[in-house]
PDB file of C-alpha atoms in Angstrom:
ATOM      1  CA  MET A  67      82.382 107.155  72.939  1.00  0.00           C
ATOM      2  CA  ILE A  68      83.210 110.487  75.423  1.00  0.00           C
ATOM      3  CA  PRO A  69      80.787 112.757  77.620  1.00  0.00           C
ATOM      4  CA  ASP A  70      79.949 116.007  76.596  1.00  0.00           C
ATOM      5  CA  THR A  71      79.854 116.176  80.481  1.00  0.00           C
ATOM      6  CA  HIS A  72      81.068 114.135  83.343  1.00  0.00           C
ATOM      7  CA  PRO A  73      81.097 114.965  87.434  1.00  0.00           C
ATOM      8  CA  ALA A  74      84.932 116.137  86.822  1.00  0.00           C
ATOM      9  CA  ASP A  75      84.337 119.189  84.285  1.00  0.00           C
ATOM     10  CA  ASN A  76      83.417 120.928  87.652  1.00  0.00           C
ATOM     11  CA  LEU A  77      87.219 120.103  89.144  1.00  0.00           C
ATOM     12  CA  LEU A  78      88.453 121.342  85.918  1.00  0.00           C
ATOM     13  CA  ARG A  79      86.613 124.766  85.565  1.00  0.00           C
ATOM     14  CA  PRO A  80      89.883 127.542  86.652  1.00  0.00           C
ATOM     15  CA  PHE A  81      91.727 125.479  84.073  1.00  0.00           C
ATOM     16  CA  ASP A  82      89.359 126.941  81.338  1.00  0.00           C
ATOM     17  CA  GLY A  83      90.239 130.228  79.138  1.00  0.00           C
ATOM     18  CA  ASN A  84      93.598 132.324  78.892  1.00  0.00           C
ATOM     19  CA  VAL A  85      95.427 130.629  81.717  1.00  0.00           C
ATOM     20  CA  PRO A  86      98.004 127.881  82.597  1.00  0.00           C
ATOM     21  CA  GLY A  87      95.663 125.152  82.059  1.00  0.00           C
ATOM     22  CA  ILE A  88      95.252 121.026  82.384  1.00  0.00           C
ATOM     23  CA  SER A  89      95.105 117.926  80.500  1.00  0.00           C
ATOM     24  CA  VAL A  90      93.290 114.556  81.956  1.00  0.00           C
ATOM     25  CA  LEU A  91      92.909 111.615  80.635  1.00  0.00           C
ATOM     26  CA  LEU A  92      90.801 108.217  82.194  1.00  0.00           C
ATOM     27  CA  LEU A  93      90.591 104.402  81.482  1.00  0.00           C
ATOM     28  CA  VAL A  94      89.028 101.875  81.923  1.00  0.00           C
ATOM     29  CA  ASP A  95      89.767  98.234  79.834  1.00  0.00           C
ATOM     30  CA  GLY A  96      92.147 100.389  78.109  1.00  0.00           C
ATOM     31  CA  ASN A  97      89.527 102.726  76.662  1.00  0.00           C
ATOM     32  CA  ALA A  98      89.575 106.715  77.065  1.00  0.00           C
ATOM     33  CA  VAL A  99      85.660 106.691  78.387  1.00  0.00           C
ATOM     34  CA  TYR A 100      87.376 111.478  79.045  1.00  0.00           C
ATOM     35  CA  ALA A 101      88.892 113.265  78.351  1.00  0.00           C
ATOM     36  CA  ARG A 102      89.490 116.983  78.945  1.00  0.00           C
ATOM     37  CA  SER A 103      92.591 119.436  77.726  1.00  0.00           C
ATOM     38  CA  LEU A 104      91.994 123.197  78.853  1.00  0.00           C
ATOM     39  CA  GLY A 105      93.124 125.976  79.431  1.00  0.00           C
ATOM     40  CA  MET A 106      97.075 126.936  77.627  1.00  0.00           C
ATOM     41  CA  ALA A 107     100.301 125.176  76.982  1.00  0.00           C
ATOM     42  CA  ASP A 108     102.355 129.090  76.411  1.00  0.00           C
ATOM     43  CA  LEU A 109     100.600 132.108  77.505  1.00  0.00           C
ATOM     44  CA  GLU A 110     102.878 134.070  75.411  1.00  0.00           C
ATOM     45  CA  ARG A 111     102.115 132.531  72.482  1.00  0.00           C
ATOM     46  CA  GLY A 112      98.788 131.886  72.745  1.00  0.00           C
ATOM     47  CA  SER A 113      99.041 127.928  71.941  1.00  0.00           C
ATOM     48  CA  ALA A 114      96.540 125.520  73.629  1.00  0.00           C
ATOM     49  CA  VAL A 115      96.953 122.269  75.556  1.00  0.00           C
ATOM     50  CA  THR A 116      96.010 119.525  73.461  1.00  0.00           C
ATOM     51  CA  ILE A 117      96.091 115.763  74.221  1.00  0.00           C
ATOM     52  CA  ALA A 118      99.232 115.616  72.512  1.00  0.00           C
ATOM     53  CA  THR A 119     100.767 119.579  74.669  1.00  0.00           C
ATOM     54  CA  ASN A 120     103.854 117.992  76.340  1.00  0.00           C
ATOM     55  CA  PHE A 121     104.226 118.401  79.855  1.00  0.00           C
ATOM     56  CA  ARG A 122     107.160 117.858  82.964  1.00  0.00           C
ATOM     57  CA  LEU A 123     106.566 114.702  84.498  1.00  0.00           C
ATOM     58  CA  ALA A 124     108.584 115.724  87.321  1.00  0.00           C
ATOM     59  CA  SER A 125     108.858 112.474  89.866  1.00  0.00           C
ATOM     60  CA  LEU A 126     106.059 110.521  87.597  1.00  0.00           C
ATOM     61  CA  THR A 127     109.794 110.403  85.815  1.00  0.00           C
ATOM     62  CA  LYS A 128     110.157 107.600  88.686  1.00  0.00           C
ATOM     63  CA  GLN A 129     108.265 104.380  87.573  1.00  0.00           C
ATOM     64  CA  PHE A 130     110.304 105.414  83.505  1.00  0.00           C
ATOM     65  CA  THR A 131     113.844 105.345  85.446  1.00  0.00           C
ATOM     66  CA  ALA A 132     112.146 101.576  87.527  1.00  0.00           C
ATOM     67  CA  VAL A 133     110.690 100.311  83.932  1.00  0.00           C
ATOM     68  CA  ALA A 134     114.685 101.504  83.079  1.00  0.00           C
ATOM     69  CA  ILE A 135     116.461  99.228  85.110  1.00  0.00           C
ATOM     70  CA  LEU A 136     114.357  96.335  85.485  1.00  0.00           C
ATOM     71  CA  ARG A 137     114.724  95.421  82.072  1.00  0.00           C
ATOM     72  CA  LEU A 138     118.177  95.499  82.395  1.00  0.00           C
ATOM     73  CA  ALA A 139     117.551  93.230  84.766  1.00  0.00           C
ATOM     74  CA  ALA A 140     114.791  90.850  82.912  1.00  0.00           C
ATOM     75  CA  HIS A 141     117.676  90.539  80.245  1.00  0.00           C
ATOM     76  CA  GLY A 142     119.908  89.388  83.225  1.00  0.00           C
ATOM     77  CA  ALA A 143     122.252  92.668  82.554  1.00  0.00           C
ATOM     78  CA  LEU A 144     122.576  93.490  86.213  1.00  0.00           C
ATOM     79  CA  THR A 145     120.510  92.128  89.774  1.00  0.00           C
ATOM     80  CA  LEU A 146     118.987  94.210  92.051  1.00  0.00           C
ATOM     81  CA  ASP A 147     121.087  93.322  95.066  1.00  0.00           C
ATOM     82  CA  MET A 148     123.941  94.405  93.315  1.00  0.00           C
ATOM     83  CA  PRO A 149     125.491  96.692  95.297  1.00  0.00           C
ATOM     84  CA  ILE A 150     125.518 100.615  93.605  1.00  0.00           C
ATOM     85  CA  ALA A 151     129.437 100.700  95.442  1.00  0.00           C
ATOM     86  CA  SER A 152     129.995  98.716  92.270  1.00  0.00           C
ATOM     87  CA  PHE A 153     129.524 100.654  89.416  1.00  0.00           C
ATOM     88  CA  PHE A 154     130.573 104.486  90.838  1.00  0.00           C
ATOM     89  CA  GLU A 155     134.680 105.020  92.389  1.00  0.00           C
ATOM     90  CA  ARG A 156     135.432 106.688  95.261  1.00  0.00           C
ATOM     91  CA  THR A 157     132.610 106.526  97.304  1.00  0.00           C
ATOM     92  CA  PRO A 158     132.414 106.325 100.838  1.00  0.00           C
ATOM     93  CA  ALA A 159     132.478 103.057 102.397  1.00  0.00           C
ATOM     94  CA  PHE A 160     128.760 102.407 103.262  1.00  0.00           C
ATOM     95  CA  TRP A 161     127.616 102.659  99.553  1.00  0.00           C
ATOM     96  CA  ARG A 162     128.570  98.662 100.004  1.00  0.00           C
ATOM     97  CA  GLN A 163     125.262  98.172 101.887  1.00  0.00           C
ATOM     98  CA  ILE A 164     123.192  99.827  99.273  1.00  0.00           C
ATOM     99  CA  SER A 165     122.072  97.976  96.734  1.00  0.00           C
ATOM    100  CA  ILE A 166     119.648  98.625  93.620  1.00  0.00           C
ATOM    101  CA  HIS A 167     116.948  97.958  95.163  1.00  0.00           C
ATOM    102  CA  HIS A 168     117.339 100.448  97.752  1.00  0.00           C
ATOM    103  CA  LEU A 169     117.334 102.713  95.435  1.00  0.00           C
ATOM    104  CA  LEU A 170     114.253 101.886  94.119  1.00  0.00           C
ATOM    105  CA  THR A 171     112.596 101.377  97.462  1.00  0.00           C
ATOM    106  CA  HIS A 172     113.984 105.198  98.320  1.00  0.00           C
ATOM    107  CA  THR A 173     115.427 103.015 101.656  1.00  0.00           C
ATOM    108  CA  SER A 174     119.112 104.098 100.157  1.00  0.00           C
ATOM    109  CA  GLY A 175     119.130 106.721 103.657  1.00  0.00           C
ATOM    110  CA  LEU A 176     121.832 109.034 100.824  1.00  0.00           C
ATOM    111  CA  VAL A 177     121.042 112.136 101.707  1.00  0.00           C
ATOM    112  CA  ASP A 178     118.842 114.629  99.017  1.00  0.00           C
ATOM    113  CA  TYR A 179     121.063 116.641  96.921  1.00  0.00           C
ATOM    114  CA  GLU A 180     119.366 119.546  96.666  1.00  0.00           C
ATOM    115  CA  GLU A 181     120.559 120.275 100.372  1.00  0.00           C
ATOM    116  CA  LEU A 182     123.914 120.049  99.011  1.00  0.00           C
ATOM    117  CA  ILE A 183     123.944 122.441  96.167  1.00  0.00           C
ATOM    118  CA  GLU A 184     125.446 125.700  96.746  1.00  0.00           C
ATOM    119  CA  PRO A 185     124.177 129.104  97.556  1.00  0.00           C
ATOM    120  CA  ASP A 186     125.786 130.468  94.158  1.00  0.00           C
ATOM    121  CA  ALA A 187     125.121 127.777  92.184  1.00  0.00           C
ATOM    122  CA  ALA A 188     124.005 128.820  88.608  1.00  0.00           C
ATOM    123  CA  THR A 189     124.608 126.228  86.328  1.00  0.00           C
ATOM    124  CA  HIS A 190     121.842 123.457  85.710  1.00  0.00           C
ATOM    125  CA  LEU A 191     122.707 120.468  87.424  1.00  0.00           C
ATOM    126  CA  CYS A 192     123.277 116.434  85.484  1.00  0.00           C
ATOM    127  CA  ASP A 193     123.081 113.234  86.925  1.00  0.00           C
ATOM    128  CA  ARG A 194     126.391 112.647  86.996  1.00  0.00           C
ATOM    129  CA  ASP A 195     126.802 116.167  89.133  1.00  0.00           C
ATOM    130  CA  VAL A 196     124.687 114.923  91.747  1.00  0.00           C
ATOM    131  CA  LEU A 197     126.502 112.017  91.616  1.00  0.00           C
ATOM    132  CA  ASP A 198     129.456 114.188  93.159  1.00  0.00           C
ATOM    133  CA  LEU A 199     127.761 115.713  95.374  1.00  0.00           C
ATOM    134  CA  VAL A 200     126.591 113.290  97.938  1.00  0.00           C
ATOM    135  CA  ARG A 201     129.751 110.803  97.189  1.00  0.00           C
ATOM    136  CA  ARG A 202     131.780 113.276  99.326  1.00  0.00           C
ATOM    137  CA  VAL A 203     129.655 112.950 101.890  1.00  0.00           C
ATOM    138  CA  GLU A 204     130.022 110.699 104.884  1.00  0.00           C
ATOM    139  CA  ARG A 205     126.282 110.733 106.033  1.00  0.00           C
ATOM    140  CA  SER A 206     123.263 109.295 105.343  1.00  0.00           C
ATOM    141  CA  TYR A 207     119.760 110.085 107.836  1.00  0.00           C
ATOM    142  CA  ALA A 208     119.797 106.252 107.612  1.00  0.00           C
ATOM    143  CA  ALA A 209     120.873 102.546 107.012  1.00  0.00           C
ATOM    144  CA  PRO A 210     119.850 101.181 104.373  1.00  0.00           C
ATOM    145  CA  GLY A 211     116.721  99.151 103.833  1.00  0.00           C
ATOM    146  CA  THR A 212     116.122 100.743 107.065  1.00  0.00           C
ATOM    147  CA  ALA A 213     113.408 103.563 106.345  1.00  0.00           C
ATOM    148  CA  PHE A 214     111.386 104.897 103.565  1.00  0.00           C
ATOM    149  CA  ARG A 215     112.419 108.780 102.774  1.00  0.00           C
ATOM    150  CA  HIS A 216     111.255 110.202  98.900  1.00  0.00           C
ATOM    151  CA  SER A 217     115.382 110.412  97.104  1.00  0.00           C
ATOM    152  CA  ASN A 218     115.918 111.981  93.868  1.00  0.00           C
ATOM    153  CA  THR A 219     119.343 111.348  94.757  1.00  0.00           C
ATOM    154  CA  GLY A 220     118.597 107.471  94.660  1.00  0.00           C
ATOM    155  CA  TYR A 221     117.215 108.006  90.848  1.00  0.00           C
ATOM    156  CA  CYS A 222     119.832 110.189  89.855  1.00  0.00           C
ATOM    157  CA  LEU A 223     122.123 107.295  90.565  1.00  0.00           C
ATOM    158  CA  LEU A 224     119.668 105.004  88.735  1.00  0.00           C
ATOM    159  CA  ALA A 225     119.913 106.523  85.667  1.00  0.00           C
ATOM    160  CA  LEU A 226     123.306 106.545  86.049  1.00  0.00           C
ATOM    161  CA  ILE A 227     123.666 102.870  86.458  1.00  0.00           C
ATOM    162  CA  VAL A 228     121.422 102.410  83.053  1.00  0.00           C
ATOM    163  CA  GLU A 229     124.226 104.596  81.751  1.00  0.00           C
ATOM    164  CA  GLN A 230     126.631 102.360  82.310  1.00  0.00           C
ATOM    165  CA  VAL A 231     125.157  98.826  81.732  1.00  0.00           C
ATOM    166  CA  ALA A 232     123.727  99.225  79.109  1.00  0.00           C
ATOM    167  CA  GLY A 233     127.018 101.434  77.276  1.00  0.00           C
ATOM    168  CA  GLN A 234     124.644 104.036  76.539  1.00  0.00           C
ATOM    169  CA  PRO A 235     123.165 107.430  77.696  1.00  0.00           C
ATOM    170  CA  PHE A 236     120.190 107.207  80.217  1.00  0.00           C
ATOM    171  CA  ALA A 237     118.124 109.592  77.209  1.00  0.00           C
ATOM    172  CA  VAL A 238     118.859 107.596  74.281  1.00  0.00           C
ATOM    173  CA  PHE A 239     118.247 104.231  76.328  1.00  0.00           C
ATOM    174  CA  LEU A 240     114.961 105.466  77.401  1.00  0.00           C
ATOM    175  CA  ARG A 241     113.895 106.599  73.777  1.00  0.00           C
ATOM    176  CA  ASP A 242     115.169 103.176  72.106  1.00  0.00           C
ATOM    177  CA  GLN A 243     114.050 100.433  74.714  1.00  0.00           C
ATOM    178  CA  VAL A 244     110.971 102.194  76.448  1.00  0.00           C
ATOM    179  CA  PHE A 245     108.990 105.237  75.150  1.00  0.00           C
ATOM    180  CA  THR A 246     109.428 103.178  70.889  1.00  0.00           C
ATOM    181  CA  PRO A 247     108.150  99.363  72.633  1.00  0.00           C
ATOM    182  CA  ALA A 248     105.665 101.705  73.925  1.00  0.00           C
ATOM    183  CA  GLY A 249     105.070 103.361  71.070  1.00  0.00           C
ATOM    184  CA  MET A 250     105.158 106.525  72.779  1.00  0.00           C
ATOM    185  CA  HIS A 251     106.753 108.412  69.677  1.00  0.00           C
ATOM    186  CA  PHE A 252     106.747 112.123  70.841  1.00  0.00           C
ATOM    187  CA  SER A 253     107.910 111.691  74.684  1.00  0.00           C
ATOM    188  CA  ALA A 254     111.797 112.643  75.222  1.00  0.00           C
ATOM    189  CA  VAL A 255     113.962 113.439  78.421  1.00  0.00           C
ATOM    190  CA  TYR A 256     114.823 117.203  79.331  1.00  0.00           C
ATOM    191  CA  GLN A 257     119.289 117.654  79.278  1.00  0.00           C
ATOM    192  CA  GLY A 258     119.712 121.080  80.598  1.00  0.00           C
ATOM    193  CA  GLU A 259     120.451 124.032  77.824  1.00  0.00           C
ATOM    194  CA  GLY A 260     119.824 123.633  74.474  1.00  0.00           C
ATOM    195  CA  SER A 261     117.478 120.306  74.610  1.00  0.00           C
ATOM    196  CA  VAL A 262     114.418 120.727  72.327  1.00  0.00           C
ATOM    197  CA  ILE A 263     110.882 119.018  73.834  1.00  0.00           C
ATOM    198  CA  PRO A 264     108.596 118.957  70.998  1.00  0.00           C
ATOM    199  CA  ARG A 265     105.231 120.658  71.536  1.00  0.00           C
ATOM    200  CA  ARG A 266     105.511 121.379  75.170  1.00  0.00           C
ATOM    201  CA  ALA A 267     103.461 123.260  77.555  1.00  0.00           C
ATOM    202  CA  TYR A 268     106.151 126.284  79.873  1.00  0.00           C
ATOM    203  CA  GLY A 269     105.618 126.024  84.010  1.00  0.00           C
ATOM    204  CA  TYR A 270     103.736 128.897  85.937  1.00  0.00           C
ATOM    205  CA  SER A 271     103.448 130.161  89.166  1.00  0.00           C
ATOM    206  CA  LEU A 272     101.039 132.974  90.346  1.00  0.00           C
ATOM    207  CA  ARG A 273     102.349 135.692  91.816  1.00  0.00           C
ATOM    208  CA  ASP A 274     100.649 138.320  93.514  1.00  0.00           C
ATOM    209  CA  GLY A 275      97.080 137.370  90.857  1.00  0.00           C
ATOM    210  CA  VAL A 276      99.430 137.497  88.031  1.00  0.00           C
ATOM    211  CA  PHE A 277     100.748 134.051  86.608  1.00  0.00           C
ATOM    212  CA  VAL A 278     104.626 134.544  85.833  1.00  0.00           C
ATOM    213  CA  ARG A 279     106.746 132.321  83.909  1.00  0.00           C
ATOM    214  CA  THR A 280     108.598 129.778  86.351  1.00  0.00           C
ATOM    215  CA  ASP A 281     109.610 127.011  84.059  1.00  0.00           C
ATOM    216  CA  GLN A 282     113.335 125.736  84.791  1.00  0.00           C
ATOM    217  CA  ASN A 283     115.442 125.636  88.225  1.00  0.00           C
ATOM    218  CA  LEU A 284     118.749 124.538  88.521  1.00  0.00           C
ATOM    219  CA  THR A 285     117.756 120.831  89.408  1.00  0.00           C
ATOM    220  CA  ASN A 286     115.855 120.679  86.258  1.00  0.00           C
ATOM    221  CA  ALA A 287     118.527 119.329  84.010  1.00  0.00           C
ATOM    222  CA  THR A 288     118.704 115.718  86.237  1.00  0.00           C
ATOM    223  CA  GLN A 289     117.209 113.085  84.266  1.00  0.00           C
ATOM    224  CA  GLY A 290     116.167 109.697  86.378  1.00  0.00           C
ATOM    225  CA  ASP A 291     114.635 111.671  89.333  1.00  0.00           C
ATOM    226  CA  GLY A 292     112.300 114.259  86.803  1.00  0.00           C
ATOM    227  CA  GLY A 293     113.436 115.404  83.872  1.00  0.00           C
ATOM    228  CA  ILE A 294     110.808 113.537  80.636  1.00  0.00           C
ATOM    229  CA  TYR A 295     108.328 114.913  79.554  1.00  0.00           C
ATOM    230  CA  SER A 296     105.311 113.679  78.071  1.00  0.00           C
ATOM    231  CA  SER A 297     101.489 114.083  77.285  1.00  0.00           C
ATOM    232  CA  THR A 298      98.214 112.361  78.041  1.00  0.00           C
ATOM    233  CA  ILE A 299      98.343 110.800  74.454  1.00  0.00           C
ATOM    234  CA  ASP A 300     101.428 108.850  75.140  1.00  0.00           C
ATOM    235  CA  LEU A 301     100.466 108.048  79.029  1.00  0.00           C
ATOM    236  CA  GLU A 302      98.165 106.243  77.395  1.00  0.00           C
ATOM    237  CA  ARG A 303     100.095 104.215  75.080  1.00  0.00           C
ATOM    238  CA  TRP A 304     102.567 103.746  78.292  1.00  0.00           C
ATOM    239  CA  ASP A 305      99.936 102.732  80.042  1.00  0.00           C
ATOM    240  CA  VAL A 306      98.703  99.971  77.684  1.00  0.00           C
ATOM    241  CA  ALA A 307     102.777  98.425  77.794  1.00  0.00           C
ATOM    242  CA  LEU A 308     102.469  98.546  81.234  1.00  0.00           C
ATOM    243  CA  ALA A 309      99.180  95.782  80.733  1.00  0.00           C
ATOM    244  CA  SER A 310     101.248  93.976  78.738  1.00  0.00           C
ATOM    245  CA  ASP A 311     104.815  92.067  78.330  1.00  0.00           C
ATOM    246  CA  ALA A 312     105.679  94.938  75.713  1.00  0.00           C
ATOM    247  CA  LEU A 313     107.775  95.747  78.416  1.00  0.00           C
ATOM    248  CA  LEU A 314     108.585  93.910  81.088  1.00  0.00           C
ATOM    249  CA  PRO A 315     107.056  90.195  80.911  1.00  0.00           C
ATOM    250  CA  GLU A 316     104.747  89.740  84.037  1.00  0.00           C
ATOM    251  CA  ALA A 317     106.977  88.623  86.772  1.00  0.00           C
ATOM    252  CA  TRP A 318     108.936  91.483  86.204  1.00  0.00           C
ATOM    253  CA  ARG A 319     105.737  93.567  85.936  1.00  0.00           C
ATOM    254  CA  ALA A 320     104.055  92.626  89.413  1.00  0.00           C
ATOM    255  CA  ALA A 321     107.934  93.332  90.771  1.00  0.00           C
ATOM    256  CA  MET A 322     107.291  97.163  90.734  1.00  0.00           C
ATOM    257  CA  PHE A 323     103.521  96.835  92.398  1.00  0.00           C
ATOM    258  CA  THR A 324     104.959  94.596  95.182  1.00  0.00           C
ATOM    259  CA  PRO A 325     104.312  96.481  98.423  1.00  0.00           C
ATOM    260  CA  TYR A 326     108.323  96.639 100.120  1.00  0.00           C
ATOM    261  CA  VAL A 327     108.222  99.539 102.687  1.00  0.00           C
ATOM    262  CA  THR A 328     105.532 101.686 104.274  1.00  0.00           C
ATOM    263  CA  THR A 329     105.927 105.207 103.829  1.00  0.00           C
ATOM    264  CA  PRO A 330     105.054 108.191 106.346  1.00  0.00           C
ATOM    265  CA  SER A 331     101.213 108.619 104.956  1.00  0.00           C
ATOM    266  CA  GLY A 332     100.982 104.506 106.144  1.00  0.00           C
ATOM    267  CA  ASP A 333     100.941 103.791 101.988  1.00  0.00           C
ATOM    268  CA  HIS A 334     103.403 101.246 100.814  1.00  0.00           C
ATOM    269  CA  TYR A 335     105.810 101.645  98.131  1.00  0.00           C
ATOM    270  CA  GLY A 336     107.317  99.620  95.177  1.00  0.00           C
ATOM    271  CA  TYR A 337     109.663 100.718  92.284  1.00  0.00           C
ATOM    272  CA  GLY A 338     108.559 104.139  91.180  1.00  0.00           C
ATOM    273  CA  TRP A 339     104.831 104.285  92.697  1.00  0.00           C
ATOM    274  CA  PHE A 340     103.474 104.605  95.828  1.00  0.00           C
ATOM    275  CA  LEU A 341     100.650 101.667  97.038  1.00  0.00           C
ATOM    276  CA  THR A 342      97.727 101.755  98.593  1.00  0.00           C
ATOM    277  CA  ASN A 343      93.898 100.765  98.399  1.00  0.00           C
ATOM    278  CA  ILE A 344      90.979 102.260  97.298  1.00  0.00           C
ATOM    279  CA  ARG A 345      87.416 100.388  98.472  1.00  0.00           C
ATOM    280  CA  SER A 346      89.420  96.926  99.033  1.00  0.00           C
ATOM    281  CA  GLU A 347      90.615  97.471  95.634  1.00  0.00           C
ATOM    282  CA  ARG A 348      94.662  97.757  95.090  1.00  0.00           C
ATOM    283  CA  ALA A 349      95.785 100.909  93.761  1.00  0.00           C
ATOM    284  CA  ALA A 350      99.268 102.468  92.275  1.00  0.00           C
ATOM    285  CA  TYR A 351      99.732 106.476  92.439  1.00  0.00           C
ATOM    286  CA  HIS A 352     102.473 108.611  91.925  1.00  0.00           C
ATOM    287  CA  THR A 353     102.127 112.198  91.524  1.00  0.00           C
ATOM    288  CA  GLY A 354     104.930 114.592  90.866  1.00  0.00           C
ATOM    289  CA  GLU A 355     106.033 118.432  91.493  1.00  0.00           C
ATOM    290  CA  THR A 356     108.666 120.279  90.081  1.00  0.00           C
ATOM    291  CA  ASN A 357     108.899 124.887  89.120  1.00  0.00           C
ATOM    292  CA  GLY A 358     105.097 125.527  86.922  1.00  0.00           C
ATOM    293  CA  PHE A 359     104.222 121.937  86.327  1.00  0.00           C
ATOM    294  CA  ARG A 360     102.049 119.263  88.990  1.00  0.00           C
ATOM    295  CA  THR A 361     101.320 115.830  87.792  1.00  0.00           C
ATOM    296  CA  ALA A 362      99.389 112.410  89.035  1.00  0.00           C
ATOM    297  CA  MET A 363      98.860 109.557  88.127  1.00  0.00           C
ATOM    298  CA  VAL A 364      96.770 106.530  89.758  1.00  0.00           C
ATOM    299  CA  ARG A 365      96.258 103.043  88.909  1.00  0.00           C
ATOM    300  CA  LEU A 366      93.671 100.503  89.771  1.00  0.00           C
ATOM    301  CA  LEU A 367      95.550  97.201  89.866  1.00  0.00           C
ATOM    302  CA  ASP A 368      93.018  94.685  89.554  1.00  0.00           C
ATOM    303  CA  ARG A 369      90.562  95.834  87.223  1.00  0.00           C
ATOM    304  CA  ARG A 370      92.468  98.324  84.093  1.00  0.00           C
ATOM    305  CA  CYS A 371      91.125 101.576  85.226  1.00  0.00           C
ATOM    306  CA  THR A 372      94.029 104.354  84.509  1.00  0.00           C
ATOM    307  CA  ALA A 373      93.657 108.393  85.615  1.00  0.00           C
ATOM    308  CA  ILE A 374      96.271 110.689  84.009  1.00  0.00           C
ATOM    309  CA  VAL A 375      96.222 114.832  84.892  1.00  0.00           C
ATOM    310  CA  LEU A 376      99.116 116.857  83.961  1.00  0.00           C
ATOM    311  CA  ALA A 377      98.886 120.735  84.487  1.00  0.00           C
ATOM    312  CA  ASN A 378     101.556 123.350  83.708  1.00  0.00           C
ATOM    313  CA  ARG A 379     100.468 125.969  86.849  1.00  0.00           C
ATOM    314  CA  SER A 380     102.516 125.290  90.063  1.00  0.00           C
ATOM    315  CA  GLU A 381      99.531 125.786  92.417  1.00  0.00           C
ATOM    316  CA  ALA A 382      96.974 122.772  91.299  1.00  0.00           C
ATOM    317  CA  GLU A 383      96.389 119.441  92.951  1.00  0.00           C
ATOM    318  CA  PRO A 384      96.368 116.668  90.785  1.00  0.00           C
ATOM    319  CA  LEU A 385      96.218 114.173  93.023  1.00  0.00           C
ATOM    320  CA  PRO A 386      92.699 114.714  94.425  1.00  0.00           C
ATOM    321  CA  ILE A 387      91.455 115.415  91.145  1.00  0.00           C
ATOM    322  CA  ALA A 388      92.683 111.934  89.443  1.00  0.00           C
ATOM    323  CA  TRP A 389      91.388 109.790  92.623  1.00  0.00           C
ATOM    324  CA  ALA A 390      88.151 112.482  91.516  1.00  0.00           C
ATOM    325  CA  LEU A 391      88.206 110.337  88.136  1.00  0.00           C
ATOM    326  CA  VAL A 392      89.473 107.134  89.039  1.00  0.00           C
ATOM    327  CA  GLU A 393      86.629 107.254  92.023  1.00  0.00           C
ATOM    328  CA  THR A 394      83.741 108.017  88.420  1.00  0.00           C
ATOM    329  CA  ALA A 395      84.411 104.428  87.308  1.00  0.00           C
ATOM    330  CA  GLN A 396      83.351 102.684  89.874  1.00  0.00           C
TER     331      GLN A 396
END
């Protein structure tokens, strides 16, 4: 039973009322032991946040992109050591040294596509636009496999690899091969102007003491790096799927949470997840940050304990809330 009061309630008070909101969920052994949804999903229409409200996940999307790649690998459709140049035409010579594994672990060295966007650009970029931008560039941040640097570029390219290998759009593959098997029936990928996301929250930023809608920007139509919208109730189903063979066999799930590279903070990175230790327990986590949205997810790997925090305001700090939630489950 979910308690009426909880130590984490104080952390959520700034989200209560007629302000952009938050939805949080704490799972232990697959059961919800704490759930709160506060504030507004849409200030203009007066729509409240619920456990079914879809938030833009931003970089939490990367774990889904990783699972899509690993599902293809588990079925023998690709291998993680394949050079990415084999999937794309007209690429720089050094791309032959970059593997799928390097993209998954942020060790490709590829330049961040946001550095390459023209100042007067006015239309949303898609993943293929990212490819067109970065394959013109002969420089890299580092030699492949030598250093971690968070790469939205890499995860956009992973989405394109999924499309090429699967022979269908990335959003369709996610729907049919990831969301549906996991029971995530209301999650969706934003695909640019005209894309309809059901039950969605809108993003806001605080400016001069007033919340202003700051919902989309030029990069919000890319998919592999941050394009998914989902809710706490669907992410509960995602957590259950990650703990079973619903999406990946055990060996591939273990590969996802294997530390391959050390990050500047001293933590590690697997496939779509940061990895660390908390009180001698192995933990996986990730955050997401984009126009008007902040998200976080923490999973304790040695026992079933997961915290999910989704907020639709730019100044929110969801990761400390997520860590505080798992601390209450000790």
